[in-house]
């Protein structure tokens, strides 16, 4: 992966994290930095999952890949919120 690919993955990860946070209902007790980290991790993992299923590179916008990434970010945000609320 080239540096431009890593930078674009980070930018997309930020967007994915914010969208994942919006999908989770209610108020989340995690900060924006953790949301961004969750988004970046979800973007990388989601890209791998989409590539494994052969839907990562399609003509036009990769909607399935985006949905997988947003879903993973939502799960990550919800999981972190649960661990934060139990403290």
Tab-separated table of N, CA and C in Angstrom:
chain	number	residue	atom	x	y	z
A	1	UNK	N	0.849	-1.173	0.000
A	1	UNK	CA	0.000	0.000	0.000
A	1	UNK	C	0.893	1.233	0.000
A	2	UNK	N	0.573	2.170	-0.880
A	2	UNK	CA	1.345	3.401	-0.980
A	2	UNK	C	0.892	4.411	0.071
A	3	UNK	N	1.695	5.449	0.251
A	3	UNK	CA	1.384	6.465	1.257
A	3	UNK	C	0.077	7.175	0.929
A	4	UNK	N	-0.206	7.395	-0.353
A	4	UNK	CA	-1.468	8.046	-0.719
A	4	UNK	C	-2.657	7.157	-0.368
A	5	UNK	N	-2.478	5.850	-0.475
A	5	UNK	CA	-3.541	4.913	-0.083
A	5	UNK	C	-3.783	4.927	1.414
A	6	UNK	N	-2.713	5.052	2.175
A	6	UNK	CA	-2.843	5.101	3.635
A	6	UNK	C	-3.515	6.401	4.065
A	7	UNK	N	-3.122	7.508	3.441
A	7	UNK	CA	-3.731	8.793	3.788
A	7	UNK	C	-5.211	8.802	3.432
A	8	UNK	N	-5.552	8.273	2.264
A	8	UNK	CA	-6.969	8.232	1.890
A	8	UNK	C	-7.746	7.292	2.801
A	9	UNK	N	-7.126	6.204	3.251
A	9	UNK	CA	-7.798	5.297	4.184
A	9	UNK	C	-8.061	5.982	5.519
A	10	UNK	N	-7.149	6.832	5.951
A	10	UNK	CA	-7.349	7.573	7.203
A	10	UNK	C	-8.484	8.575	7.055
A	11	UNK	N	-8.506	9.286	5.946
A	11	UNK	CA	-9.583	10.264	5.714
A	11	UNK	C	-10.933	9.552	5.619
A	12	UNK	N	-10.975	8.475	4.875
A	12	UNK	CA	-12.211	7.699	4.766
A	12	UNK	C	-12.573	7.113	6.127
A	13	UNK	N	-11.577	6.698	6.904
A	13	UNK	CA	-11.820	6.173	8.240
A	13	UNK	C	-12.471	7.180	9.159
A	14	UNK	N	-12.076	8.439	9.027
A	14	UNK	CA	-12.699	9.498	9.829
A	14	UNK	C	-14.178	9.612	9.464
A	15	UNK	N	-14.463	9.611	8.181
A	15	UNK	CA	-15.860	9.691	7.729
A	15	UNK	C	-16.635	8.466	8.183
A	16	UNK	N	-16.042	7.292	8.048
A	16	UNK	CA	-16.687	6.040	8.461
A	16	UNK	C	-16.985	6.067	9.955
A	17	UNK	N	-16.043	6.546	10.763
A	17	UNK	CA	-16.250	6.616	12.209
A	17	UNK	C	-17.414	7.514	12.576
A	18	UNK	N	-17.495	8.664	11.928
A	18	UNK	CA	-18.588	9.587	12.209
A	18	UNK	C	-19.921	8.994	11.771
A	19	UNK	N	-19.950	8.381	10.592
A	19	UNK	CA	-21.193	7.739	10.139
A	19	UNK	C	-21.578	6.570	11.036
A	20	UNK	N	-20.592	5.802	11.486
A	20	UNK	CA	-20.865	4.699	12.406
A	20	UNK	C	-21.440	5.191	13.716
A	21	UNK	N	-20.950	6.322	14.169
A	21	UNK	CA	-21.470	6.906	15.410
A	21	UNK	C	-22.904	7.389	15.227
A	22	UNK	N	-23.216	7.930	14.054
A	22	UNK	CA	-24.573	8.388	13.776
A	22	UNK	C	-25.569	7.233	13.686
A	23	UNK	N	-25.092	6.056	13.292
A	23	UNK	CA	-25.973	4.892	13.152
A	23	UNK	C	-26.386	4.354	14.520
A	24	UNK	N	-25.503	4.447	15.500
A	24	UNK	CA	-25.786	3.924	16.840
A	24	UNK	C	-26.776	4.864	17.538
A	25	UNK	N	-27.915	4.325	17.989
A	25	UNK	CA	-28.904	5.194	18.627
A	25	UNK	C	-28.467	5.645	20.019
A	26	UNK	N	-28.959	6.792	20.425
A	26	UNK	CA	-28.669	7.301	21.764
A	26	UNK	C	-27.370	8.077	21.817
A	27	UNK	N	-27.026	8.442	23.041
A	27	UNK	CA	-25.803	9.210	23.281
A	27	UNK	C	-24.651	8.256	23.559
A	28	UNK	N	-23.531	8.476	22.916
A	28	UNK	CA	-22.343	7.662	23.149
A	28	UNK	C	-21.405	8.406	24.088
A	29	UNK	N	-20.779	7.647	24.968
A	29	UNK	CA	-19.891	8.239	25.972
A	29	UNK	C	-18.415	8.104	25.593
A	30	UNK	N	-18.145	8.110	24.315
A	30	UNK	CA	-16.752	8.066	23.867
A	30	UNK	C	-16.446	9.361	23.127
A	31	UNK	N	-15.191	9.736	23.147
A	31	UNK	CA	-14.781	10.982	22.524
A	31	UNK	C	-14.639	10.855	21.019
A	32	UNK	N	-14.406	11.983	20.398
A	32	UNK	CA	-14.278	12.017	18.947
A	32	UNK	C	-13.003	11.314	18.484
A	33	UNK	N	-11.941	11.366	19.285
A	33	UNK	CA	-10.701	10.680	18.890
A	33	UNK	C	-10.886	9.171	18.842
A	34	UNK	N	-11.585	8.621	19.827
A	34	UNK	CA	-11.861	7.181	19.789
A	34	UNK	C	-12.781	6.836	18.625
A	35	UNK	N	-13.712	7.710	18.317
A	35	UNK	CA	-14.591	7.493	17.175
A	35	UNK	C	-13.791	7.448	15.880
A	36	UNK	N	-12.821	8.347	15.756
A	36	UNK	CA	-11.980	8.378	14.563
A	36	UNK	C	-11.123	7.119	14.476
A	37	UNK	N	-10.554	6.697	15.599
A	37	UNK	CA	-9.742	5.475	15.612
A	37	UNK	C	-10.582	4.265	15.225
A	38	UNK	N	-11.791	4.181	15.772
A	38	UNK	CA	-12.701	3.082	15.416
A	38	UNK	C	-13.004	3.124	13.922
A	39	UNK	N	-13.227	4.321	13.393
A	39	UNK	CA	-13.510	4.459	11.964
A	39	UNK	C	-12.355	4.020	11.092
A	40	UNK	N	-11.142	4.378	11.482
A	40	UNK	CA	-9.968	3.987	10.703
A	40	UNK	C	-9.787	2.471	10.731
A	41	UNK	N	-9.924	1.887	11.902
A	41	UNK	CA	-9.800	0.425	12.017
A	41	UNK	C	-10.913	-0.261	11.223
A	42	UNK	N	-12.134	0.257	11.320
A	42	UNK	CA	-13.258	-0.325	10.581
A	42	UNK	C	-13.055	-0.200	9.079
A	43	UNK	N	-12.444	0.902	8.636
A	43	UNK	CA	-12.183	1.078	7.205
A	43	UNK	C	-11.194	0.034	6.700
A	44	UNK	N	-10.127	-0.205	7.456
A	44	UNK	CA	-9.156	-1.210	7.046
A	44	UNK	C	-9.745	-2.620	7.081
A	45	UNK	N	-10.434	-2.956	8.154
A	45	UNK	CA	-11.024	-4.297	8.268
A	45	UNK	C	-12.130	-4.483	7.236
A	46	UNK	N	-12.964	-3.449	7.061
A	46	UNK	CA	-14.043	-3.525	6.078
A	46	UNK	C	-13.532	-3.702	4.663
A	47	UNK	N	-12.418	-3.059	4.342
A	47	UNK	CA	-11.818	-3.239	3.017
A	47	UNK	C	-11.350	-4.677	2.822
A	48	UNK	N	-10.777	-5.247	3.868
A	48	UNK	CA	-10.344	-6.642	3.798
A	48	UNK	C	-11.510	-7.606	3.642
A	49	UNK	N	-12.579	-7.357	4.383
A	49	UNK	CA	-13.772	-8.211	4.280
A	49	UNK	C	-14.389	-8.091	2.889
A	50	UNK	N	-14.482	-6.861	2.387
A	50	UNK	CA	-15.045	-6.654	1.051
A	50	UNK	C	-14.179	-7.315	-0.021
A	51	UNK	N	-12.868	-7.244	0.141
A	51	UNK	CA	-11.971	-7.904	-0.821
A	51	UNK	C	-12.121	-9.414	-0.756
A	52	UNK	N	-12.322	-9.948	0.449
A	52	UNK	CA	-12.491	-11.392	0.595
A	52	UNK	C	-13.762	-11.883	-0.107
A	53	UNK	N	-14.799	-11.053	-0.109
A	53	UNK	CA	-16.054	-11.425	-0.768
A	53	UNK	C	-16.109	-10.969	-2.222
A	54	UNK	N	-15.057	-10.289	-2.682
A	54	UNK	CA	-14.970	-9.886	-4.078
A	54	UNK	C	-15.816	-8.674	-4.436
A	55	UNK	N	-16.155	-7.847	-3.472
A	55	UNK	CA	-16.975	-6.672	-3.758
A	55	UNK	C	-16.209	-5.368	-3.495
A	56	UNK	N	-14.909	-5.443	-3.349
A	56	UNK	CA	-14.121	-4.254	-3.026
A	56	UNK	C	-13.939	-3.352	-4.238
A	57	UNK	N	-13.739	-3.926	-5.406
A	57	UNK	CA	-13.508	-3.134	-6.613
A	57	UNK	C	-14.617	-3.379	-7.610
A	58	UNK	N	-15.535	-2.449	-7.666
A	58	UNK	CA	-16.635	-2.523	-8.618
A	58	UNK	C	-16.642	-1.249	-9.450
A	59	UNK	N	-17.446	-1.235	-10.481
A	59	UNK	CA	-17.570	-0.020	-11.289
A	59	UNK	C	-18.377	0.994	-10.495
A	60	UNK	N	-17.872	2.202	-10.421
A	60	UNK	CA	-18.579	3.250	-9.692
A	60	UNK	C	-18.251	3.213	-8.211
A	61	UNK	N	-19.214	3.632	-7.409
A	61	UNK	CA	-19.025	3.700	-5.961
A	61	UNK	C	-19.187	2.301	-5.369
A	62	UNK	N	-18.302	1.960	-4.457
A	62	UNK	CA	-18.342	0.639	-3.809
A	62	UNK	C	-19.286	0.691	-2.607
A	63	UNK	N	-20.582	0.668	-2.871
A	63	UNK	CA	-21.582	0.818	-1.812
A	63	UNK	C	-21.532	-0.307	-0.800
A	64	UNK	N	-21.313	-1.521	-1.255
A	64	UNK	CA	-21.288	-2.659	-0.330
A	64	UNK	C	-20.106	-2.534	0.620
A	65	UNK	N	-18.968	-2.144	0.094
A	65	UNK	CA	-17.790	-1.947	0.937
A	65	UNK	C	-18.044	-0.862	1.976
A	66	UNK	N	-18.659	0.246	1.563
A	66	UNK	CA	-18.989	1.331	2.493
A	66	UNK	C	-19.933	0.838	3.575
A	67	UNK	N	-20.949	0.061	3.200
A	67	UNK	CA	-21.908	-0.439	4.191
A	67	UNK	C	-21.239	-1.369	5.203
A	68	UNK	N	-20.330	-2.203	4.728
A	68	UNK	CA	-19.590	-3.091	5.629
A	68	UNK	C	-18.740	-2.259	6.590
A	69	UNK	N	-18.060	-1.254	6.080
A	69	UNK	CA	-17.215	-0.406	6.921
A	69	UNK	C	-18.039	0.367	7.943
A	70	UNK	N	-19.156	0.926	7.527
A	70	UNK	CA	-20.013	1.670	8.451
A	70	UNK	C	-20.596	0.741	9.506
A	71	UNK	N	-20.995	-0.462	9.095
A	71	UNK	CA	-21.513	-1.443	10.057
A	71	UNK	C	-20.465	-1.824	11.092
A	72	UNK	N	-19.243	-2.045	10.642
A	72	UNK	CA	-18.168	-2.371	11.576
A	72	UNK	C	-17.869	-1.208	12.514
A	73	UNK	N	-17.919	0.012	11.991
A	73	UNK	CA	-17.698	1.185	12.838
A	73	UNK	C	-18.803	1.322	13.871
A	74	UNK	N	-20.040	1.069	13.472
A	74	UNK	CA	-21.161	1.146	14.417
A	74	UNK	C	-21.009	0.111	15.523
A	75	UNK	N	-20.593	-1.092	15.161
A	75	UNK	CA	-20.365	-2.137	16.165
A	75	UNK	C	-19.229	-1.719	17.100
A	76	UNK	N	-18.166	-1.161	16.539
A	76	UNK	CA	-17.041	-0.717	17.365
A	76	UNK	C	-17.411	0.418	18.303
A	77	UNK	N	-18.177	1.382	17.817
A	77	UNK	CA	-18.612	2.494	18.653
A	77	UNK	C	-19.518	1.992	19.766
A	78	UNK	N	-20.453	1.108	19.430
A	78	UNK	CA	-21.365	0.565	20.442
A	78	UNK	C	-20.605	-0.247	21.491
A	79	UNK	N	-19.617	-1.025	21.045
A	79	UNK	CA	-18.837	-1.835	21.992
A	79	UNK	C	-18.021	-0.945	22.932
A	80	UNK	N	-17.388	0.084	22.395
A	80	UNK	CA	-16.636	1.000	23.251
A	80	UNK	C	-17.545	1.764	24.200
A	81	UNK	N	-18.728	2.127	23.721
A	81	UNK	CA	-19.679	2.836	24.571
A	81	UNK	C	-20.107	1.955	25.738
A	82	UNK	N	-20.326	0.686	25.470
A	82	UNK	CA	-20.721	-0.235	26.553
A	82	UNK	C	-19.613	-0.396	27.588
A	83	UNK	N	-18.367	-0.489	27.115
A	83	UNK	CA	-17.266	-0.641	28.074
A	83	UNK	C	-17.063	0.638	28.872
A	84	UNK	N	-17.303	1.783	28.241
A	84	UNK	CA	-17.175	3.068	28.949
A	84	UNK	C	-18.280	3.257	29.970
A	85	UNK	N	-19.501	2.820	29.657
A	85	UNK	CA	-20.618	3.040	30.568
A	85	UNK	C	-20.564	2.124	31.786
A	86	UNK	N	-19.844	1.035	31.710
A	86	UNK	CA	-19.744	0.103	32.845
A	86	UNK	C	-18.717	0.555	33.858
A	87	UNK	N	-17.887	1.513	33.515
A	87	UNK	CA	-16.849	1.990	34.453
A	87	UNK	C	-17.409	2.914	35.464
